Coordinates of C-alpha atoms and ligand atoms in Angstrom, one line a residue:
Chain A
M7 CA 21.3 -3.8 -25.7
K8 CA 18.6 -5.6 -27.7
V9 CA 15.3 -5.5 -25.8
L10 CA 13.5 -7.6 -28.4
E11 CA 14.8 -10.0 -30.9
L12 CA 12.9 -12.1 -33.4
N13 CA 14.8 -15.0 -34.9
S14 CA 13.4 -16.5 -38.2
V15 CA 9.9 -16.3 -36.8
E16 CA 7.2 -18.2 -38.9
T17 CA 3.6 -18.2 -38.0
G18 CA 0.1 -17.8 -39.3
Y19 CA -3.6 -18.5 -38.7
G20 CA -5.0 -22.0 -38.9
E21 CA -3.5 -23.5 -42.1
T22 CA -2.5 -20.2 -43.6
Q23 CA 1.1 -19.1 -43.1
V24 CA 1.6 -15.4 -42.8
L25 CA 5.1 -14.8 -41.6
W26 CA 7.9 -16.5 -43.4
G27 CA 11.0 -16.1 -41.3
I28 CA 11.1 -12.6 -39.6
D29 CA 14.4 -11.4 -38.2
L30 CA 14.1 -8.2 -36.4
S31 CA 15.5 -6.6 -33.3
V32 CA 14.7 -3.5 -31.2
E33 CA 17.5 -1.6 -29.5
E34 CA 17.1 -0.2 -26.0
G35 CA 16.2 3.5 -25.9
K36 CA 15.6 3.6 -29.7
I37 CA 12.5 4.0 -31.9
T38 CA 12.3 1.2 -34.4
V39 CA 9.7 1.3 -37.1
L40 CA 8.1 -1.5 -39.0
L41 CA 6.7 -0.3 -42.3
G42 CA 4.5 -2.2 -44.7
S43 CA 1.3 -2.0 -46.6
N44 CA -2.1 -3.6 -45.8
G45 CA -1.9 -7.3 -45.1
A46 CA 1.9 -7.4 -45.1
G47 CA 2.0 -9.0 -41.7
K48 CA 2.7 -6.1 -39.3
T49 CA 0.0 -6.8 -36.8
T50 CA 0.8 -10.5 -37.0
T51 CA 4.4 -9.7 -36.1
L52 CA 3.2 -7.7 -33.0
R53 CA 0.9 -10.5 -32.1
V54 CA 3.8 -12.9 -31.9
I55 CA 5.8 -10.5 -29.8
T56 CA 2.9 -10.0 -27.3
G57 CA 2.0 -13.7 -27.3
L58 CA -1.5 -13.4 -28.8
L59 CA 0.0 -15.8 -31.3
F60 CA 2.8 -18.3 -30.9
P61 CA 5.5 -18.9 -33.4
W62 CA 5.4 -22.1 -35.4
K63 CA 9.1 -21.8 -35.9
G64 CA 11.8 -19.5 -34.7
S65 CA 11.9 -17.6 -31.4
V66 CA 11.1 -14.4 -29.7
L67 CA 13.6 -13.1 -27.1
F68 CA 13.0 -10.4 -24.5
K69 CA 16.2 -9.1 -23.0
G70 CA 17.9 -12.3 -24.1
E71 CA 15.3 -14.6 -22.6
D72 CA 13.2 -16.9 -24.8
I73 CA 9.6 -15.9 -24.3
S74 CA 8.1 -17.7 -27.3
R75 CA 5.7 -19.7 -25.2
V76 CA 5.0 -17.2 -22.4
P77 CA 1.3 -16.1 -22.3
T78 CA 0.4 -12.5 -23.0
H79 CA -0.5 -11.4 -19.5
K80 CA 2.9 -12.6 -18.2
R81 CA 4.7 -10.7 -20.9
V82 CA 3.0 -7.6 -19.8
A83 CA 4.2 -8.1 -16.3
M84 CA 7.7 -8.5 -17.8
G85 CA 7.3 -5.1 -19.6
V86 CA 6.2 -6.1 -23.2
V87 CA 3.2 -3.7 -23.7
M88 CA 1.2 -3.0 -26.8
V89 CA -1.2 -0.4 -27.9
P90 CA -3.3 -2.6 -30.2
E91 CA -4.7 -1.8 -33.6
G92 CA -8.1 -0.2 -33.3
R93 CA -7.3 1.0 -29.7
R94 CA -9.3 -1.8 -28.0
L95 CA -10.4 0.3 -25.0
W96 CA -13.2 -0.8 -22.7
P97 CA -15.9 1.5 -23.9
E98 CA -18.2 1.1 -20.8
L99 CA -15.4 1.9 -18.3
T100 CA -14.5 5.4 -17.6
V101 CA -11.2 7.0 -18.8
Y102 CA -9.9 6.7 -15.3
E103 CA -10.9 3.1 -14.9
N104 CA -9.2 2.3 -18.2
L105 CA -6.0 3.9 -16.9
E106 CA -6.4 2.2 -13.5
L107 CA -6.5 -1.2 -15.2
G108 CA -3.5 -0.3 -17.3
A109 CA -1.6 -0.5 -14.0
Y110 CA -2.9 -4.0 -13.2
T111 CA 0.4 -5.8 -12.7
K112 CA 2.1 -5.6 -9.4
R113 CA 5.1 -3.9 -10.9
A114 CA 2.9 -1.2 -12.5
R115 CA 0.8 -0.7 -9.4
E116 CA 3.9 0.3 -7.4
K117 CA 4.5 3.2 -9.9
F118 CA 0.8 4.2 -10.2
D119 CA 1.1 7.8 -9.1
E120 CA 4.1 8.5 -11.2
S121 CA 2.6 6.9 -14.3
L122 CA -0.7 8.7 -13.9
E123 CA 1.1 12.0 -13.6
L124 CA 3.1 11.3 -16.8
V125 CA 0.0 10.3 -18.7
Y126 CA -1.9 13.4 -17.6
S127 CA 1.0 15.7 -18.4
L128 CA 1.3 14.2 -21.9
F129 CA -2.5 14.2 -22.4
P130 CA -4.1 16.9 -20.2
R131 CA -7.4 16.1 -22.1
L132 CA -7.6 12.7 -20.4
K133 CA -7.5 14.4 -17.0
E134 CA -10.4 16.7 -17.9
R135 CA -12.4 13.7 -19.1
K136 CA -11.4 11.1 -16.5
N137 CA -15.0 10.4 -15.4
Q138 CA -16.3 10.1 -19.0
L139 CA -17.0 6.6 -20.5
A140 CA -14.2 5.7 -22.9
G141 CA -16.7 4.8 -25.6
T142 CA -17.8 8.4 -25.8
L143 CA -14.4 9.9 -26.5
S144 CA -13.4 11.2 -30.0
G145 CA -11.1 9.1 -32.1
G146 CA -8.1 11.2 -31.2
E147 CA -8.9 11.1 -27.5
Q148 CA -9.3 7.3 -27.7
Q149 CA -5.9 6.9 -29.2
M150 CA -4.5 9.1 -26.4
L151 CA -6.2 6.9 -23.8
A152 CA -4.9 3.7 -25.5
I153 CA -1.4 5.1 -25.3
G154 CA -2.0 6.3 -21.8
R155 CA -3.3 2.9 -20.7
A156 CA -0.2 1.3 -22.1
L157 CA 2.1 3.7 -20.3
M158 CA 0.3 2.9 -17.0
S159 CA 1.6 -0.7 -17.5
V160 CA 5.2 0.7 -17.3
P161 CA 6.5 -0.8 -20.5
S162 CA 10.2 -1.8 -21.0
V163 CA 9.3 -1.8 -24.7
L164 CA 6.2 -0.1 -26.1
L165 CA 4.7 -1.6 -29.2
L166 CA 2.3 0.7 -31.2
D167 CA 0.1 -0.7 -34.0
E168 CA -0.7 2.1 -36.4
P169 CA -1.5 4.8 -33.9
S170 CA -2.1 7.3 -36.7
L171 CA -4.8 5.3 -38.3
G172 CA -8.0 7.4 -38.9
L173 CA -6.6 10.5 -37.3
A174 CA -6.3 14.0 -38.8
P175 CA -2.8 15.1 -39.9
K176 CA -2.5 17.5 -37.0
L177 CA -3.3 14.8 -34.5
V178 CA -0.9 12.4 -36.1
A179 CA 1.9 14.9 -35.7
E180 CA 0.8 15.4 -32.0
I181 CA 1.0 11.6 -31.4
M182 CA 4.3 11.3 -33.2
N183 CA 5.6 14.1 -31.0
V184 CA 4.5 12.3 -27.9
I185 CA 6.3 9.2 -29.0
R186 CA 9.5 11.2 -29.6
K187 CA 9.1 12.8 -26.2
L188 CA 8.7 9.5 -24.5
K189 CA 11.9 8.3 -26.0
E190 CA 13.9 11.4 -25.3
E191 CA 12.6 12.2 -21.8
E192 CA 11.5 8.9 -20.4
K193 CA 14.2 6.8 -22.2
L194 CA 11.4 4.5 -23.5
T195 CA 12.1 1.8 -26.1
V196 CA 9.5 1.8 -28.9
L197 CA 8.6 -0.5 -31.8
L198 CA 6.2 1.5 -34.0
V199 CA 4.2 -0.1 -36.8
E200 CA 3.0 2.3 -39.4
Q201 CA 1.8 2.8 -42.9
N202 CA 2.4 6.5 -42.6
V203 CA 6.0 6.2 -43.7
H204 CA 6.6 9.9 -44.0
M205 CA 5.6 10.7 -40.4
S206 CA 7.1 7.7 -38.8
L207 CA 10.5 8.0 -40.5
Q208 CA 10.8 11.5 -39.0
I209 CA 11.0 10.1 -35.5
A210 CA 12.6 6.7 -36.2
D211 CA 16.2 5.6 -35.4
Y212 CA 16.0 2.4 -37.3
G213 CA 13.5 0.7 -39.5
Y214 CA 12.3 -2.4 -41.3
V215 CA 10.1 -2.9 -44.3
I216 CA 7.9 -6.0 -44.4
E217 CA 6.3 -7.3 -47.5
Q218 CA 4.1 -10.5 -47.7
G219 CA 5.5 -11.8 -44.4
R220 CA 9.1 -11.2 -45.2
I221 CA 11.6 -8.4 -44.2
T222 CA 12.7 -6.9 -47.5
L223 CA 14.6 -3.9 -46.3
E224 CA 16.2 -2.6 -43.1
G225 CA 18.5 0.2 -42.1
S226 CA 18.9 3.4 -40.2
R227 CA 16.5 6.2 -40.8
D228 CA 18.9 7.9 -43.2
E229 CA 19.5 4.7 -45.2
L230 CA 15.8 4.1 -45.5
E231 CA 15.0 7.6 -46.5
A232 CA 17.6 7.4 -49.2
S233 CA 16.5 4.0 -50.5
D234 CA 14.8 3.9 -53.9
K235 CA 12.3 1.3 -52.7
I236 CA 11.0 3.6 -49.9
K237 CA 10.9 6.6 -52.2
K238 CA 9.0 4.8 -55.0
A239 CA 6.6 2.6 -53.0
Y240 CA 5.9 4.7 -49.9
L241 CA 6.8 8.3 -50.3
G242 CA 5.5 8.7 -53.9
M243 CA 8.7 10.2 -55.3
Chain B
M13 CA -62.4 -3.6 -8.6
D14 CA -60.8 -2.5 -5.3
I15 CA -57.8 -0.2 -5.8
S16 CA -56.3 -1.0 -2.4
L17 CA -56.2 -4.7 -3.2
L18 CA -54.3 -3.9 -6.4
I19 CA -51.8 -1.8 -4.5
I20 CA -51.4 -4.6 -2.0
S21 CA -50.9 -7.3 -4.6
S22 CA -48.3 -5.0 -6.4
I23 CA -46.4 -4.7 -3.2
Y24 CA -46.4 -8.4 -2.7
G25 CA -45.2 -8.6 -6.3
L26 CA -42.3 -6.3 -5.4
F27 CA -41.4 -8.4 -2.4
W28 CA -41.1 -11.4 -4.7
G29 CA -39.3 -9.4 -7.4
A30 CA -36.3 -8.5 -5.3
I31 CA -35.7 -12.2 -4.7
L32 CA -36.2 -13.0 -8.4
G33 CA -33.7 -10.3 -9.2
F34 CA -31.1 -11.7 -6.9
A35 CA -31.7 -15.2 -8.3
A36 CA -30.9 -13.9 -11.8
V37 CA -27.6 -12.2 -10.8
G38 CA -25.4 -15.2 -11.3
L39 CA -27.1 -15.9 -14.6
T40 CA -26.4 -12.4 -15.9
L41 CA -22.8 -12.6 -14.9
L42 CA -22.1 -15.9 -16.6
W43 CA -24.0 -14.8 -19.7
G44 CA -22.4 -11.3 -19.8
V45 CA -18.8 -12.3 -19.1
M46 CA -18.5 -15.7 -20.6
K47 CA -21.4 -15.8 -23.0
V48 CA -22.4 -19.0 -21.2
V49 CA -26.2 -19.4 -21.1
N50 CA -26.7 -21.4 -17.9
L51 CA -29.5 -23.8 -18.8
A52 CA -29.1 -25.4 -15.4
Q53 CA -30.1 -22.1 -13.7
G54 CA -33.2 -23.5 -12.0
E55 CA -31.5 -26.6 -10.9
M56 CA -28.6 -24.6 -9.4
I57 CA -31.1 -22.4 -7.5
I58 CA -32.8 -25.4 -5.9
L59 CA -29.5 -27.0 -5.2
G60 CA -29.1 -24.2 -2.7
S61 CA -32.6 -24.8 -1.3
Y62 CA -32.0 -28.5 -0.9
V63 CA -28.6 -28.0 0.8
A64 CA -30.2 -25.5 3.2
V65 CA -32.9 -28.0 4.0
I66 CA -30.5 -30.8 4.7
I67 CA -28.2 -28.7 6.9
F68 CA -31.3 -27.4 8.7
A69 CA -32.4 -30.9 9.5
M70 CA -28.9 -31.6 10.9
V71 CA -28.3 -28.5 13.1
Y72 CA -31.8 -26.8 13.2
N73 CA -30.2 -23.6 12.0
P74 CA -31.2 -22.2 8.6
F75 CA -28.3 -19.7 8.5
A76 CA -25.8 -22.5 8.7
G77 CA -27.6 -23.9 5.6
A78 CA -27.4 -20.6 3.8
I79 CA -23.6 -20.5 4.3
V80 CA -23.1 -24.1 3.2
A81 CA -25.3 -23.4 0.2
L82 CA -23.1 -20.5 -0.7
L83 CA -19.8 -22.4 -0.2
L84 CA -21.0 -25.4 -2.0
G85 CA -22.2 -23.2 -4.9
L86 CA -18.8 -21.5 -5.1
F87 CA -17.2 -25.0 -5.2
A88 CA -19.7 -26.2 -7.8
G89 CA -18.8 -23.2 -9.9
F90 CA -15.1 -24.2 -9.7
L91 CA -16.0 -27.7 -10.8
V92 CA -18.3 -26.7 -13.6
Y93 CA -15.7 -24.3 -14.9
W94 CA -12.9 -26.8 -15.1
A95 CA -15.0 -29.8 -16.0
L96 CA -17.2 -28.2 -18.7
L97 CA -16.5 -24.6 -19.5
H98 CA -12.7 -24.2 -19.6
K99 CA -12.3 -26.3 -22.8
L100 CA -15.1 -24.5 -24.5
V101 CA -14.6 -20.8 -23.5
G102 CA -11.4 -20.6 -21.5
K103 CA -8.9 -19.6 -24.1
V104 CA -11.0 -18.4 -26.9
E105 CA -11.2 -14.7 -27.8
K106 CA -14.4 -14.7 -29.8
I107 CA -17.4 -16.9 -28.8
T108 CA -18.7 -18.3 -32.1
L109 CA -22.2 -19.7 -32.5
K110 CA -20.7 -23.2 -32.5
I111 CA -19.1 -22.6 -29.1
E112 CA -22.2 -21.1 -27.8
M113 CA -24.2 -24.2 -28.8
S114 CA -21.6 -26.4 -27.2
T115 CA -21.9 -24.6 -23.8
L116 CA -25.6 -24.6 -24.2
L117 CA -25.6 -28.4 -24.6
A118 CA -23.1 -28.9 -21.7
M119 CA -25.3 -26.8 -19.3
F120 CA -28.4 -28.6 -20.6
S121 CA -26.9 -32.0 -19.8
L122 CA -26.0 -30.8 -16.4
S123 CA -29.5 -29.6 -15.8
I124 CA -31.0 -32.9 -16.7
A125 CA -28.5 -34.8 -14.6
L126 CA -29.2 -32.6 -11.6
M127 CA -33.0 -32.8 -12.1
N128 CA -32.9 -36.6 -12.1
F129 CA -30.7 -36.6 -9.1
Y130 CA -33.3 -34.4 -7.2
Y131 CA -36.1 -36.7 -8.1
F132 CA -34.1 -39.7 -7.2
I133 CA -33.1 -38.4 -3.7
F134 CA -36.1 -36.2 -2.8
G135 CA -39.0 -37.2 -5.1
D136 CA -41.5 -34.4 -5.5
E137 CA -42.3 -34.2 -1.8
P138 CA -42.0 -30.5 -0.5
R139 CA -39.1 -29.9 1.8
G140 CA -38.6 -26.8 4.0
F141 CA -37.8 -25.3 7.3
G142 CA -41.1 -26.5 8.8
L143 CA -42.4 -23.8 11.1
W144 CA -39.1 -22.0 11.6
N145 CA -39.1 -18.2 11.5
I146 CA -37.1 -15.4 13.1
G147 CA -39.2 -14.9 16.2
I148 CA -42.6 -14.0 14.9
S149 CA -44.1 -15.5 11.8
N150 CA -46.0 -12.4 10.5
I151 CA -45.7 -8.7 10.5
K152 CA -48.6 -6.3 9.9
L153 CA -47.8 -3.5 7.5
G154 CA -51.0 -1.4 7.3
A155 CA -53.5 -3.6 5.6
M156 CA -51.0 -6.2 4.7
T157 CA -49.7 -9.2 6.5
V158 CA -46.1 -10.2 5.5
R159 CA -44.3 -13.3 6.6
T160 CA -41.1 -12.4 8.4
N161 CA -39.3 -15.1 6.3
V162 CA -40.2 -13.2 3.2
L163 CA -38.9 -9.9 4.7
L164 CA -35.7 -11.7 5.7
A165 CA -35.3 -13.1 2.1
D166 CA -35.8 -9.6 0.7
V167 CA -33.3 -8.0 3.0
L168 CA -30.7 -10.7 2.2
S169 CA -31.3 -10.4 -1.5
I170 CA -31.0 -6.7 -1.7
V171 CA -27.9 -6.6 0.6
S172 CA -26.3 -9.3 -1.6
I173 CA -27.1 -7.4 -4.8
V174 CA -25.6 -4.2 -3.4
V175 CA -22.5 -6.1 -2.3
V176 CA -22.0 -7.7 -5.7
Y177 CA -22.6 -4.3 -7.4
L178 CA -20.0 -2.5 -5.2
F179 CA -17.6 -5.4 -5.8
L180 CA -17.9 -5.0 -9.6
E181 CA -17.9 -1.2 -9.5
R182 CA -15.3 -0.4 -6.9
T183 CA -12.6 -3.1 -6.7
I184 CA -9.8 -3.8 -9.2
L185 CA -10.9 -7.4 -9.5
G186 CA -14.5 -6.3 -10.2
K187 CA -13.3 -3.9 -12.8
S188 CA -11.2 -6.7 -14.4
I189 CA -14.4 -8.8 -14.7
R190 CA -16.1 -5.9 -16.5
A191 CA -13.0 -5.4 -18.7
V192 CA -13.0 -9.1 -19.7
M193 CA -16.7 -8.9 -20.4
Q194 CA -16.1 -6.0 -22.8
D195 CA -12.9 -7.1 -24.4
A196 CA -10.9 -10.1 -23.1
Q197 CA -8.0 -9.6 -25.4
A198 CA -7.5 -6.0 -24.3
A199 CA -7.6 -7.3 -20.8
S200 CA -4.7 -9.7 -21.4
L201 CA -2.8 -6.8 -22.9
V202 CA -2.7 -5.0 -19.5
G203 CA -1.6 -8.2 -17.7
I204 CA -5.0 -9.6 -16.7
D205 CA -5.2 -13.4 -17.1
P206 CA -8.6 -13.8 -18.8
V207 CA -8.7 -17.5 -17.8
K208 CA -8.5 -16.6 -14.1
I209 CA -11.2 -14.0 -14.5
K210 CA -13.5 -16.4 -16.3
M211 CA -13.0 -19.0 -13.7
L212 CA -13.7 -16.5 -11.0
T213 CA -16.9 -15.4 -12.8
A214 CA -18.1 -19.0 -13.0
V215 CA -17.3 -19.5 -9.3
L216 CA -19.1 -16.3 -8.4
G217 CA -22.0 -16.7 -10.8
I218 CA -22.8 -20.2 -9.8
G219 CA -22.1 -19.5 -6.1
L220 CA -24.6 -16.6 -6.1
T221 CA -27.2 -18.6 -8.0
T222 CA -27.0 -21.5 -5.4
F223 CA -27.0 -19.0 -2.6
S224 CA -30.2 -17.5 -3.9
G225 CA -31.8 -20.9 -3.4
F226 CA -31.9 -20.1 0.3
M227 CA -33.9 -16.9 -0.3
V228 CA -36.2 -18.8 -2.7
L229 CA -36.8 -21.4 0.0
L230 CA -37.6 -18.7 2.6
Y231 CA -40.1 -17.2 0.1
E232 CA -41.7 -20.5 -1.1
S233 CA -41.6 -22.1 2.3
A234 CA -40.8 -25.4 0.7
V235 CA -38.8 -26.7 -2.3
T236 CA -39.8 -29.2 -4.9
P237 CA -38.0 -29.9 -8.2
D238 CA -40.8 -28.0 -9.9
I239 CA -39.5 -24.7 -8.3
A240 CA -36.6 -24.9 -10.7
H241 CA -39.0 -24.9 -13.7
K242 CA -40.7 -21.8 -12.3
Y243 CA -37.6 -19.7 -11.5
A244 CA -35.4 -20.6 -14.4
P245 CA -37.6 -19.0 -17.1
L246 CA -38.2 -16.0 -15.0
S247 CA -34.5 -15.5 -14.5
F248 CA -34.0 -15.5 -18.2
V249 CA -36.7 -12.9 -18.6
I250 CA -35.1 -10.7 -16.0
V251 CA -31.6 -11.0 -17.6
V252 CA -33.0 -10.0 -21.0
L253 CA -34.9 -7.2 -19.4
G254 CA -32.1 -5.9 -17.3
G255 CA -29.4 -6.3 -19.9
L256 CA -26.6 -9.0 -20.1
G257 CA -24.1 -8.6 -17.3
S258 CA -25.9 -5.8 -15.5
V259 CA -26.4 -6.6 -11.8
I260 CA -28.5 -3.5 -11.1
G261 CA -30.4 -4.4 -14.3
A262 CA -31.2 -7.8 -12.7
L263 CA -32.6 -6.1 -9.6
I264 CA -34.7 -3.7 -11.5
G265 CA -35.7 -6.4 -13.9
G266 CA -36.8 -8.6 -11.0
L267 CA -38.8 -5.8 -9.4
I268 CA -40.5 -5.0 -12.7
I269 CA -41.4 -8.7 -13.2
G270 CA -42.6 -9.0 -9.7
L271 CA -44.7 -5.9 -10.0
V272 CA -46.2 -6.9 -13.3
Y273 CA -46.8 -10.4 -11.9
G274 CA -48.4 -9.1 -8.7
L275 CA -50.6 -6.6 -10.5
S276 CA -51.8 -9.0 -13.2
K277 CA -52.5 -11.5 -10.5
G278 CA -54.5 -9.0 -8.5
I279 CA -56.6 -8.1 -11.5
V280 CA -57.3 -11.6 -12.6
T281 CA -58.1 -12.8 -9.1
F282 CA -60.9 -10.3 -9.1
Y283 CA -62.5 -12.2 -12.0
N284 CA -61.3 -15.8 -11.6
A285 CA -59.0 -16.6 -8.7
K286 CA -58.1 -20.0 -10.0
M287 CA -56.7 -18.6 -13.2
S288 CA -54.6 -15.8 -11.6
D289 CA -51.3 -17.6 -11.4
P290 CA -51.1 -18.9 -15.0
V291 CA -52.4 -15.7 -16.5
A292 CA -50.0 -13.6 -14.5
L293 CA -47.1 -15.7 -15.7
A294 CA -48.3 -15.5 -19.3
V295 CA -48.3 -11.7 -19.0
V296 CA -44.7 -11.8 -17.9
F297 CA -43.7 -13.7 -21.0
V298 CA -45.7 -11.4 -23.3
I299 CA -43.6 -8.6 -21.8
L300 CA -40.4 -10.6 -22.7
I301 CA -41.5 -10.9 -26.3
V302 CA -42.3 -7.2 -26.4
I303 CA -38.9 -6.3 -25.0
L304 CA -37.2 -8.6 -27.5
L305 CA -38.9 -6.8 -30.3
V306 CA -38.5 -3.2 -29.1
K307 CA -35.3 -3.1 -27.1
P308 CA -33.4 -6.4 -27.7
E309 CA -30.3 -5.2 -25.7
G310 CA -32.5 -4.9 -22.5
L311 CA -33.3 -1.8 -20.5
F312 CA -29.7 -1.4 -19.2
G313 CA -27.8 -3.4 -21.8
R314 CA -25.7 -1.9 -24.5
K315 CA -26.3 -2.3 -28.2
R316 CA -24.2 -4.9 -29.9
Ligands
LIG409 N1 -7.3 -13.7 -37.5 C1 -6.9 -14.0 -38.7 N2 -7.3 -15.2 -39.3 C2 -6.8 -15.4 -40.6 N3 -6.0 -14.7 -41.3 C3 -5.6 -13.5 -40.7 C4 -6.0 -13.1 -39.4 N4 -5.5 -11.9 -39.2 C5 -4.8 -11.6 -40.3 N5 -4.8 -12.5 -41.2 C6 -4.1 -12.5 -42.5 O1 -2.8 -12.4 -42.3 C7 -2.2 -11.5 -43.2 C8 -1.4 -10.4 -42.5 O2 -2.3 -9.6 -41.7 P1 -1.9 -8.5 -40.7 O3 -3.0 -8.1 -39.9 O4 -0.6 -9.0 -40.0 O5 -1.5 -7.4 -41.7 P2 -1.1 -5.9 -41.4 O6 0.3 -5.7 -42.0 O7 -1.2 -5.5 -40.0 O8 -2.1 -5.1 -42.3 P3 -2.9 -3.7 -42.0 O9 -2.0 -2.6 -42.3 O10 -4.1 -3.8 -42.9 O11 -3.3 -3.8 -40.5 C9 -3.3 -10.9 -44.1 O12 -3.3 -11.6 -45.3 C10 -4.6 -11.3 -43.3 O13 -5.6 -11.6 -44.1
LIG410 MG1 -2.4 -4.3 -38.9

């Protein structure tokens, strides 16, 4: 089943058009990656999916329902949850309070204990530091908290915007492992936005390449890995 | 100079400071959460005072007036949000200088409208609870005589501040307010409706400000439109001192201002009693300037 579906989505900021007809879908229980270089329109695509930006043309479907005009906070209640670029934690709230607010919606609050246990088992470091202010965490810990907070919202589809950004290779591998684990053990559906093509293709089932606001390539992981475009432009081969 | 006199005037200052601190709580919330600088702060304080006076004249019970002042203030917050603020700050993520100027102008217009309304209805004749007090009018504390009305105002102010503080620290709604204050977009990404939270903040902020008018009235004995011009600037000093959005900062800022005011007043009285009030106020504003230069984020605020 398609959890998310974008049909010829066009949008932009003010007068400037950024997306020129994006078609993309995310299959249930799969990890889909969206690859592209700086300024290609990856974050903008996620903003349309979360409702931080509305499409000028085209539509966004969630489980078959048109949500193009639904405001962000209501999409979260439906299960569309994003770990935003740059983490966007509340620095003056504690780790625990950040997680607590992650479970703000009624649906999420009912699963609070389960979710918290999952988050602490994935990231034991967060449990140790639960009373620390989020702003005082290291970059890696902040990324863990950002993912943890999103998991507290009980996502039907988890959108991740460059979770590897600014992290040491070892931490990147750890985060990728967690994402893979979430798919395998929690049956989570994931849309992962990355510039780190090598790492993200290792865990991906399906992928898209976006260039200047257009999808220029799509396919299964194996197809993408075999494609000349990916090899030349992103894997440096 | 008599040391015990200085101590006494400092303590009187602290008594005033707690009330000043509570009067600034609504301002710090509006400013911290919505970046709305409430230029009608003074007028909203005395709105509560006038309402309390009117209700008192009708039922001869000041507490009924206090409750009506609070309820009316909450309702006024609701009206101000939807009539003035929603269009300007409701849906925006980043408050630009232009938006800030627009809200400033909107609140300034409101302040002028309210002020003219007060002059039109009440003139500058002082209005108060007459000789009402809770049983006895004065209590002796050592060498000091304190009016029971002032003590009552202090107790109510401190209790209210503690309640607001606990609400913000302990409840999910309070935490959502703090989350929106720090990053409204991140708040929407966990399912919080930032518009709802901003409206709630306006309701709460303006409601608390109006409610503080009751304490101000108890302290001042009578209200005139001029009281607004005295309390508004002090509220701003306190918010800057305590840090935007910090409720405990407002209390501590108020106590500091009260203490500095009382102490300077005590010292100046010794030389020239007539000059004591203006000089003490001047000292308070010199402190504001020093803080702005040395620690612009306030004592409890965060660096931006
Ligand atoms: N708030 C904005 N206002 C105006 N233009 C914007 C805004 N945000 C992004 N853009 C423009 O839209 C284009 C796509 O940006 P987007 O953030 O989607 O890229 P991205 O693929 O996420 O890049 P990166 O990997 O650097 O995060 C860029 O040209 C950018 O300058
Ligand atoms: Mg981006």
